[in-house]
């Protein structure tokens, strides 16, 4: 069940949108900010607040890769799965990441530190291959630089 604090914050954010439905992604983001992810029960709680059906809100929540529908690690690594990144050597970056973290796509490290997720183009094609960790975007990533980047996140 959503807390009063979450409901208040959602109501505050919804005032910035022309309709309650239009603010649905922001409402999902608020829940995720408080809980780390958005569970089915939160979709059920949230949908009537937004004037939406549970099915409608669930479709939106599962469409956006930055809304997590399962628990994730303390840091989420979004690896660009776009063409430019593949052309520029993404396969070596993925190999280094999966080796270093000992996880596959969608997986979370045993210590709960990282979750590894693919994402569509990050808009950094001129610096491919690219990845995003939490809110930080890195371009020109290579198998040689990945360990140094990951060491910044504890
Ligand atoms: S294809 Fe990877 S950033 Fe655009």
mmCIF file of C-alpha atoms and ligand atoms in Angstrom:
data_model
loop_
_atom_site.group_PDB
_atom_site.id
_atom_site.type_symbol
_atom_site.label_atom_id
_atom_site.label_comp_id
_atom_site.label_asym_id
_atom_site.label_seq_id
_atom_site.Cartn_x
_atom_site.Cartn_y
_atom_site.Cartn_z
ATOM 1 C CA UNK A 1 0.000 0.000 0.000
ATOM 2 C CA UNK A 2 1.256 3.475 -0.846
ATOM 3 C CA UNK A 3 2.230 5.595 2.127
ATOM 4 C CA UNK A 4 0.706 8.989 2.901
ATOM 5 C CA UNK A 5 4.077 10.534 2.057
ATOM 6 C CA UNK A 6 4.054 8.884 -1.376
ATOM 7 C CA UNK A 7 0.460 9.918 -2.014
ATOM 8 C CA UNK A 8 1.208 13.524 -1.007
ATOM 9 C CA UNK A 9 4.282 13.665 -3.246
ATOM 10 C CA UNK A 10 2.338 12.177 -6.165
ATOM 11 C CA UNK A 11 -0.468 14.719 -5.712
ATOM 12 C CA UNK A 12 2.120 17.503 -5.629
ATOM 13 C CA UNK A 13 3.726 16.276 -8.867
ATOM 14 C CA UNK A 14 0.378 15.762 -10.625
ATOM 15 C CA UNK A 15 -0.354 19.492 -10.283
ATOM 16 C CA UNK A 16 2.332 20.025 -12.962
ATOM 17 C CA UNK A 17 0.411 18.046 -15.589
ATOM 18 C CA UNK A 18 -2.647 18.954 -17.674
ATOM 19 C CA UNK A 19 -4.411 15.766 -16.551
ATOM 20 C CA UNK A 20 -3.821 13.118 -13.914
ATOM 21 C CA UNK A 21 -3.233 10.496 -16.604
ATOM 22 C CA UNK A 22 -0.542 12.665 -18.193
ATOM 23 C CA UNK A 23 1.416 12.496 -14.949
ATOM 24 C CA UNK A 24 1.372 8.718 -14.699
ATOM 25 C CA UNK A 25 5.076 8.197 -15.467
ATOM 26 C CA UNK A 26 6.017 10.820 -12.883
ATOM 27 C CA UNK A 27 3.744 9.088 -10.360
ATOM 28 C CA UNK A 28 5.478 5.782 -11.092
ATOM 29 C CA UNK A 29 8.839 7.510 -10.680
ATOM 30 C CA UNK A 30 7.808 8.792 -7.241
ATOM 31 C CA UNK A 31 6.901 5.272 -6.118
ATOM 32 C CA UNK A 32 10.187 3.963 -7.474
ATOM 33 C CA UNK A 33 12.127 6.708 -5.736
ATOM 34 C CA UNK A 34 10.623 5.637 -2.409
ATOM 35 C CA UNK A 35 10.811 1.871 -2.880
ATOM 36 C CA UNK A 36 13.488 1.205 -5.466
ATOM 37 C CA UNK A 37 10.998 -0.468 -7.800
ATOM 38 C CA UNK A 38 7.274 -0.643 -8.620
ATOM 39 C CA UNK A 39 5.451 -3.795 -7.523
ATOM 40 C CA UNK A 40 2.098 -4.989 -8.859
ATOM 41 C CA UNK A 41 0.383 -3.886 -5.637
ATOM 42 C CA UNK A 42 1.619 -0.334 -6.217
ATOM 43 C CA UNK A 43 0.160 -0.333 -9.739
ATOM 44 C CA UNK A 44 -3.164 -1.408 -8.203
ATOM 45 C CA UNK A 45 -2.997 1.411 -5.621
ATOM 46 C CA UNK A 46 -1.863 4.035 -8.090
ATOM 47 C CA UNK A 47 -4.182 3.402 -11.040
ATOM 48 C CA UNK A 48 -7.383 4.814 -9.450
ATOM 49 C CA UNK A 49 -5.469 7.894 -8.267
ATOM 50 C CA UNK A 50 -4.682 8.603 -11.911
ATOM 51 C CA UNK A 51 -8.103 7.757 -13.335
ATOM 52 C CA UNK A 52 -6.647 4.760 -15.137
ATOM 53 C CA UNK A 53 -7.316 1.055 -15.132
ATOM 54 C CA UNK A 54 -4.722 -1.225 -13.598
ATOM 55 C CA UNK A 55 -4.135 -2.724 -17.049
ATOM 56 C CA UNK A 56 -3.494 0.701 -18.633
ATOM 57 C CA UNK A 57 -1.010 1.713 -15.968
ATOM 58 C CA UNK A 58 0.683 -1.681 -16.028
ATOM 59 C CA UNK A 59 1.204 -1.352 -19.796
ATOM 60 C CA UNK A 60 2.897 2.009 -19.334
ATOM 61 C CA UNK A 61 4.987 0.858 -16.383
ATOM 62 C CA UNK A 62 6.310 -2.124 -18.323
ATOM 63 C CA UNK A 63 6.956 -0.058 -21.471
ATOM 64 C CA UNK A 64 9.470 2.320 -19.903
ATOM 65 C CA UNK A 65 12.867 0.719 -19.228
ATOM 66 C CA UNK A 66 13.639 3.188 -16.457
ATOM 67 C CA UNK A 67 10.657 2.008 -14.397
ATOM 68 C CA UNK A 68 11.678 -1.177 -12.617
ATOM 69 C CA UNK A 69 9.028 -3.870 -12.191
ATOM 70 C CA UNK A 70 11.335 -6.110 -10.187
ATOM 71 C CA UNK A 71 13.810 -5.326 -7.405
ATOM 72 C CA UNK A 72 17.148 -4.079 -8.688
ATOM 73 C CA UNK A 73 20.611 -3.595 -7.241
ATOM 74 C CA UNK A 74 21.873 -0.413 -5.596
ATOM 75 C CA UNK A 75 23.111 0.733 -9.003
ATOM 76 C CA UNK A 76 21.582 -0.051 -12.378
ATOM 77 C CA UNK A 77 23.830 -0.323 -15.413
ATOM 78 C CA UNK A 78 21.904 0.397 -18.612
ATOM 79 C CA UNK A 79 23.926 -0.853 -21.552
ATOM 80 C CA UNK A 80 22.942 0.649 -24.883
ATOM 81 C CA UNK A 81 21.689 -2.070 -27.203
ATOM 82 C CA UNK A 82 21.641 0.177 -30.286
ATOM 83 C CA UNK A 83 23.256 -0.357 -33.673
ATOM 84 C CA UNK A 84 26.003 2.267 -33.340
ATOM 85 C CA UNK A 85 27.148 0.731 -30.078
ATOM 86 C CA UNK A 86 27.236 -2.745 -31.548
ATOM 87 C CA UNK A 87 29.238 -1.516 -34.541
ATOM 88 C CA UNK A 88 31.711 0.216 -32.208
ATOM 89 C CA UNK A 89 32.509 -2.825 -30.080
ATOM 90 C CA UNK A 90 29.673 -3.356 -27.637
ATOM 91 C CA UNK A 91 30.226 -7.118 -27.674
ATOM 92 C CA UNK A 92 33.603 -6.719 -25.935
ATOM 93 C CA UNK A 93 32.074 -4.347 -23.363
ATOM 94 C CA UNK A 94 29.271 -6.800 -22.579
ATOM 95 C CA UNK A 95 31.746 -9.647 -22.275
ATOM 96 C CA UNK A 96 33.848 -7.603 -19.833
ATOM 97 C CA UNK A 97 30.791 -6.502 -17.839
ATOM 98 C CA UNK A 98 29.258 -9.947 -17.516
ATOM 99 C CA UNK A 99 32.654 -11.402 -16.613
ATOM 100 C CA UNK A 100 33.452 -8.691 -14.049
ATOM 101 C CA UNK A 101 29.990 -8.741 -12.477
ATOM 102 C CA UNK A 102 29.312 -12.469 -12.955
ATOM 103 C CA UNK A 103 25.743 -11.753 -14.118
ATOM 104 C CA UNK A 104 23.851 -11.979 -17.394
ATOM 105 C CA UNK A 105 21.288 -9.544 -18.869
ATOM 106 C CA UNK A 106 18.652 -8.645 -16.336
ATOM 107 C CA UNK A 107 20.682 -10.095 -13.512
ATOM 108 C CA UNK A 108 21.736 -8.576 -10.213
ATOM 109 C CA UNK A 109 25.100 -9.257 -8.609
ATOM 110 C CA UNK A 110 25.100 -11.526 -5.564
ATOM 111 C CA UNK A 111 26.063 -8.605 -3.317
ATOM 112 C CA UNK A 112 23.142 -6.533 -4.630
ATOM 113 C CA UNK A 113 25.500 -3.862 -5.941
ATOM 114 C CA UNK A 114 24.622 -3.846 -9.655
ATOM 115 C CA UNK A 115 21.794 -4.817 -11.991
ATOM 116 C CA UNK A 116 22.626 -5.112 -15.680
ATOM 117 C CA UNK A 117 19.926 -4.084 -18.165
ATOM 118 C CA UNK A 118 19.856 -3.440 -21.911
ATOM 119 C CA UNK A 119 18.312 -0.197 -23.095
ATOM 120 C CA UNK A 120 17.519 1.347 -26.465
ATOM 121 C CA UNK A 121 19.797 4.061 -27.855
ATOM 122 C CA UNK A 122 21.026 6.417 -25.137
ATOM 123 C CA UNK A 123 21.485 9.256 -27.630
ATOM 124 C CA UNK A 124 25.265 9.037 -27.310
ATOM 125 C CA UNK A 125 25.882 7.402 -30.703
ATOM 126 C CA UNK A 126 28.784 9.736 -31.456
ATOM 127 C CA UNK A 127 30.513 8.332 -28.353
ATOM 128 C CA UNK A 128 29.536 4.684 -28.835
ATOM 129 C CA UNK A 129 29.639 2.288 -27.155
ATOM 130 C CA UNK A 130 27.722 3.945 -24.354
ATOM 131 C CA UNK A 131 26.204 2.967 -21.053
ATOM 132 C CA UNK A 132 24.417 4.682 -18.205
ATOM 133 C CA UNK A 133 24.900 3.922 -14.518
ATOM 134 C CA UNK A 134 22.155 5.437 -12.384
ATOM 135 C CA UNK A 135 22.110 9.024 -13.767
ATOM 136 C CA UNK A 136 25.650 9.043 -15.177
ATOM 137 C CA UNK A 137 26.189 8.466 -18.908
ATOM 138 C CA UNK A 138 29.511 7.135 -20.194
ATOM 139 C CA UNK A 139 30.606 7.130 -23.816
ATOM 140 C CA UNK A 140 33.570 5.548 -25.537
ATOM 141 C CA UNK A 141 33.456 2.675 -23.074
ATOM 142 C CA UNK A 142 35.784 -0.253 -23.656
ATOM 143 C CA UNK A 143 36.586 -3.562 -22.020
ATOM 144 C CA UNK A 144 39.709 -1.864 -20.642
ATOM 145 C CA UNK A 145 37.875 1.055 -18.989
ATOM 146 C CA UNK A 146 34.871 -0.750 -17.568
ATOM 147 C CA UNK A 147 36.528 -1.808 -14.301
ATOM 148 C CA UNK A 148 37.612 1.768 -13.527
ATOM 149 C CA UNK A 149 34.094 3.026 -14.161
ATOM 150 C CA UNK A 150 32.459 0.392 -11.950
ATOM 151 C CA UNK A 151 34.843 1.127 -9.076
ATOM 152 C CA UNK A 152 33.149 4.519 -8.652
ATOM 153 C CA UNK A 153 29.971 2.785 -7.444
ATOM 154 C CA UNK A 154 29.931 1.074 -4.070
HETATM 155 S S1 LIG B 1 23.215 3.326 -30.432
HETATM 156 FE FE1 LIG B 1 24.171 3.399 -28.494
HETATM 157 S S2 LIG B 1 24.026 5.466 -27.908
HETATM 158 FE FE2 LIG B 1 22.969 5.378 -29.789
#
